[in-house]
PDB file of C-alpha atoms in Angstrom:
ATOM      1  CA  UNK A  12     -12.129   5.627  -6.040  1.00  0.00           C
ATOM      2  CA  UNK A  13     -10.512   2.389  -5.653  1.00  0.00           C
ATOM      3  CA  UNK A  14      -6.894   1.954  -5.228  1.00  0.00           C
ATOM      4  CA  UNK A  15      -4.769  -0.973  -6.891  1.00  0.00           C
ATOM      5  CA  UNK A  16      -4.416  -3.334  -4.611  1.00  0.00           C
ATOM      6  CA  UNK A  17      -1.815  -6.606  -4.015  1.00  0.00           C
ATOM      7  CA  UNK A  18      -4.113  -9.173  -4.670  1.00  0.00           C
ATOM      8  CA  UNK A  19      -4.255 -11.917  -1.372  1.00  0.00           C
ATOM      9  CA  UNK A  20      -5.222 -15.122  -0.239  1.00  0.00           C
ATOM     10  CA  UNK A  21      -8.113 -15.907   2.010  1.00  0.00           C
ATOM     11  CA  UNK A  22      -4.976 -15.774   4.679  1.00  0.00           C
ATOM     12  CA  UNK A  23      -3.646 -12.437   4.045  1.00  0.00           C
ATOM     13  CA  UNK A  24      -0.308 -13.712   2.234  1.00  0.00           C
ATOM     14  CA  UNK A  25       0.178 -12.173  -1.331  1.00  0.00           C
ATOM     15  CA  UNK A  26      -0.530 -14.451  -4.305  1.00  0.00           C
ATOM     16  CA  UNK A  27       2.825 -13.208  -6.344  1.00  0.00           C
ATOM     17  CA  UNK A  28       5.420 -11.613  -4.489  1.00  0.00           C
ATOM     18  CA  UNK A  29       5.095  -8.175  -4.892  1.00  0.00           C
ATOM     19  CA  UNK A  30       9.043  -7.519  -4.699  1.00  0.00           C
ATOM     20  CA  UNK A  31      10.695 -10.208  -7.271  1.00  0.00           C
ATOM     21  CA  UNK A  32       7.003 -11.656  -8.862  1.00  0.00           C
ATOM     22  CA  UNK A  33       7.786 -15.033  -7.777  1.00  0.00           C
ATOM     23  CA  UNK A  34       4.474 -17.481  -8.409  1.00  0.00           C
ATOM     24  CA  UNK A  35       5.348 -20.451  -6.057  1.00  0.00           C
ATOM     25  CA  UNK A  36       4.709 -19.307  -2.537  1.00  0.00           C
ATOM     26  CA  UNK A  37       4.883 -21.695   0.155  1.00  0.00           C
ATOM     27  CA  UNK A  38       2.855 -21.915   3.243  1.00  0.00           C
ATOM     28  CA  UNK A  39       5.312 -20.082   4.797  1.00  0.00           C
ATOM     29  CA  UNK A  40       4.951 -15.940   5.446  1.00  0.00           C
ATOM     30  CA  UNK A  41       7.998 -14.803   3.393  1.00  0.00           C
ATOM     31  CA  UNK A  42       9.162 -15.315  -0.509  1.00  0.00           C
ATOM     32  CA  UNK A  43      11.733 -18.075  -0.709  1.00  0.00           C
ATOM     33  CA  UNK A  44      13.379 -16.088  -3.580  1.00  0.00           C
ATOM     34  CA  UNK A  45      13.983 -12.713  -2.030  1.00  0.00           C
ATOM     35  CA  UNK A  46      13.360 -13.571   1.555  1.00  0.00           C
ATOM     36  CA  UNK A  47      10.459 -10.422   1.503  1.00  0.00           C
ATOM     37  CA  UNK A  48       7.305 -10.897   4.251  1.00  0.00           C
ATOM     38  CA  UNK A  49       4.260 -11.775   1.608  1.00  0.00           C
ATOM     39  CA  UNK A  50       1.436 -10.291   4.455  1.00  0.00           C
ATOM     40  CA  UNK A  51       0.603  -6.514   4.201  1.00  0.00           C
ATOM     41  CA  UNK A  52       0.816  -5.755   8.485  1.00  0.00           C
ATOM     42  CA  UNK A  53       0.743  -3.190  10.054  1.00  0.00           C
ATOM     43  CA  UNK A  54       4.375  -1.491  10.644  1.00  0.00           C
ATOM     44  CA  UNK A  55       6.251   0.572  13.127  1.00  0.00           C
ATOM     45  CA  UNK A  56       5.879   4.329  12.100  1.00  0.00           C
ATOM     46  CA  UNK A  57       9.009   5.766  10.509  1.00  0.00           C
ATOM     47  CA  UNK A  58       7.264   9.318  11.132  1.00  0.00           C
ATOM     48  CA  UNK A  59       7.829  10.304  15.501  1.00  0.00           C
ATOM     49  CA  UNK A  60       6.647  14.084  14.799  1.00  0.00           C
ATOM     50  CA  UNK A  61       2.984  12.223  14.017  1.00  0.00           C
ATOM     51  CA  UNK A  62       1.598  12.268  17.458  1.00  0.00           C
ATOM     52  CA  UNK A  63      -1.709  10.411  16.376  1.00  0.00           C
ATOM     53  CA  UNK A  64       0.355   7.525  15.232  1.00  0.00           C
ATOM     54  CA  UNK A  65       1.675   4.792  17.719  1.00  0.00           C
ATOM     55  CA  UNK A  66       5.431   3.979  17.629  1.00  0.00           C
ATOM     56  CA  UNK A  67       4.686   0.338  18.226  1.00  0.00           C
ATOM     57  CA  UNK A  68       3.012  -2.011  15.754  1.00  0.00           C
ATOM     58  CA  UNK A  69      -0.751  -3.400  16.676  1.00  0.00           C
ATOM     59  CA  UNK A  70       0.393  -6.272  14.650  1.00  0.00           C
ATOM     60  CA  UNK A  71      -2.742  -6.397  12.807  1.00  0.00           C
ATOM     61  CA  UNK A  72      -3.044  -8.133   8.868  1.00  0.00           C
ATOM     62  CA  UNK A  73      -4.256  -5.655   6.237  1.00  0.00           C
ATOM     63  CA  UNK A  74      -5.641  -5.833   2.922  1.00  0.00           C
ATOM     64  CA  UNK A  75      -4.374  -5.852   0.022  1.00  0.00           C
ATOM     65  CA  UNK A  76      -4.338  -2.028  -1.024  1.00  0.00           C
ATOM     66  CA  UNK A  77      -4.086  -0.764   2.523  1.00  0.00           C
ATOM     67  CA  UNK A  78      -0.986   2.233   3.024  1.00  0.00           C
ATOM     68  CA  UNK A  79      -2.181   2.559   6.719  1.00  0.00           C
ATOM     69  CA  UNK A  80      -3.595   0.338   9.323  1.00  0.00           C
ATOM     70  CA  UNK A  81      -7.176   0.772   9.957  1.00  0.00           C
ATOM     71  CA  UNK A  82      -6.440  -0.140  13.640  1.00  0.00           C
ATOM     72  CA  UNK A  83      -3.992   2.488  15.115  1.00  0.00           C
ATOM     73  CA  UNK A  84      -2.848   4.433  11.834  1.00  0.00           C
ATOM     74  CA  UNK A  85       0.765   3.059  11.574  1.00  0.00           C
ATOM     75  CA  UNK A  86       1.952   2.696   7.415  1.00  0.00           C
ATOM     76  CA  UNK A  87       1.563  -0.514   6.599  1.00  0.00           C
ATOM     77  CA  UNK A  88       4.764  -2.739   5.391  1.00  0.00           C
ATOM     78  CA  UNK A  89       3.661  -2.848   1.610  1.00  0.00           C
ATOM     79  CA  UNK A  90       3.597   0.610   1.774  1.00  0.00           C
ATOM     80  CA  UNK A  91       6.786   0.706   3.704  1.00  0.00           C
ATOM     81  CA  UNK A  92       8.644  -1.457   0.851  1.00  0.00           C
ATOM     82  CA  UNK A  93       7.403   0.905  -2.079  1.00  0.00           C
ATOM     83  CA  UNK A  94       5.181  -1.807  -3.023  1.00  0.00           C
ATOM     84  CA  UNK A  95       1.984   0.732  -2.897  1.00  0.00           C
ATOM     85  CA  UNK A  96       2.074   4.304  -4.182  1.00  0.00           C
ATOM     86  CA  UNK A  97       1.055   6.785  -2.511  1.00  0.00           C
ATOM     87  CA  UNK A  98      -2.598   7.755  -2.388  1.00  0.00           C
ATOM     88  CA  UNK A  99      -2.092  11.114  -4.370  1.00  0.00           C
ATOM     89  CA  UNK A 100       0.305   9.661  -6.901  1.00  0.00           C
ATOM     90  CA  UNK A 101      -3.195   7.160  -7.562  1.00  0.00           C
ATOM     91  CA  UNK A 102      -5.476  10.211  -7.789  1.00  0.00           C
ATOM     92  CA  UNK A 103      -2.715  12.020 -10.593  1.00  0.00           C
ATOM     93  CA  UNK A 104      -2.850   8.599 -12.780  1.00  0.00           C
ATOM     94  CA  UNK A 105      -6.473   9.134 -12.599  1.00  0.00           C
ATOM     95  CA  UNK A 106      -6.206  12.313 -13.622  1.00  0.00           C
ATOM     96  CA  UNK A 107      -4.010  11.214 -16.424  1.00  0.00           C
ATOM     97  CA  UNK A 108      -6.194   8.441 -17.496  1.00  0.00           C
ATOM     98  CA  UNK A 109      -9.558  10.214 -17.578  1.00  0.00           C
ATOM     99  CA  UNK A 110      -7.561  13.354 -19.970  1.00  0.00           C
ATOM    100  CA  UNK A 111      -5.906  10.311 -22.311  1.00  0.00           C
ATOM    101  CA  UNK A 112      -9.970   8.762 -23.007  1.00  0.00           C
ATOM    102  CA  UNK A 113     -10.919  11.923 -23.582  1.00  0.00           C
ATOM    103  CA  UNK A 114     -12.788  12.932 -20.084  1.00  0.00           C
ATOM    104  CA  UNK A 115     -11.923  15.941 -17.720  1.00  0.00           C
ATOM    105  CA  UNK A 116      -8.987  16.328 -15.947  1.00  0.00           C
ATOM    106  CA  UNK A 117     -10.306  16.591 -12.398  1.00  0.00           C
ATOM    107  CA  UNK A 118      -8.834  19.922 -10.792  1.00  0.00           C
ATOM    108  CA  UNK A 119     -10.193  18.799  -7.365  1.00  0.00           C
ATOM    109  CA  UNK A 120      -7.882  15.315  -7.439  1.00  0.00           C
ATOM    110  CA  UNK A 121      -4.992  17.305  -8.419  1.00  0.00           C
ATOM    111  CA  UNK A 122      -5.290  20.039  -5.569  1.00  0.00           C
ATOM    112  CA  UNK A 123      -5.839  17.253  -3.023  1.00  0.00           C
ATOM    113  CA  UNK A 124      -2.222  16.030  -4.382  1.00  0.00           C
ATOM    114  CA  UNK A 125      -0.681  19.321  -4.274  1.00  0.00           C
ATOM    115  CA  UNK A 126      -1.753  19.932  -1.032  1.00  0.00           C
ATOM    116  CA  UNK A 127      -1.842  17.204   1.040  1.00  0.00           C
TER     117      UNK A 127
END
């Protein structure tokens, strides 16, 4: 499955902002309208009970549809924001959508939500 993604630039930096949709990014790394960072990064984990997951921020630019970074497993800051939903809230759209065309609700998609 692929997840919805913010769509980037060949830098990292969003294309829209994905907090107040503003079109006319400058070169700069944050929205002039709402002051929001524009580059998915890797953030400092919220979670301290996780002890797979590093406190501290590798600093490292994601993509566009990453929730977690690839490098050391913090969320990333999209995610943070609310800007990316949550992996299992993707898998019960899919769910949704395949039922509304007329396919099969996939049981397996929805356990994976209920239990993870």
């Amino acid at each position: 499955m692929r997840y919805p993604a913010i769509t980037l630039n060949e830098n990292g930096k969003a294309l829209v902002c994905p907090h107040c949709d503003n079109e006319e990014l400058t070169p700069g790394d944050f929205c002039i309208i709402c002051g929001n960072d524009i580059i998915n990064h890797c953030a400092v984990s919220p979670d301290r009970n996780v002890p797979s997951v590093s406190l501290k921020s590798c600093g490292a630019i994601l993509v566009g549809n990453a929730r977690y970074c690839s490098h050391c497993g913090n969320e990333s800051s999209f995610y943070q924001k609310g800007w990316l939903a949550d992996w299992r809230s993707e898998n019960i759209k899919k769910a949704i959508r395949n039922a509304s065309t007329g396919g099969v609700v996939d049981i397996a998609d929805l356990k994976k939500t209920n239990n993870s």
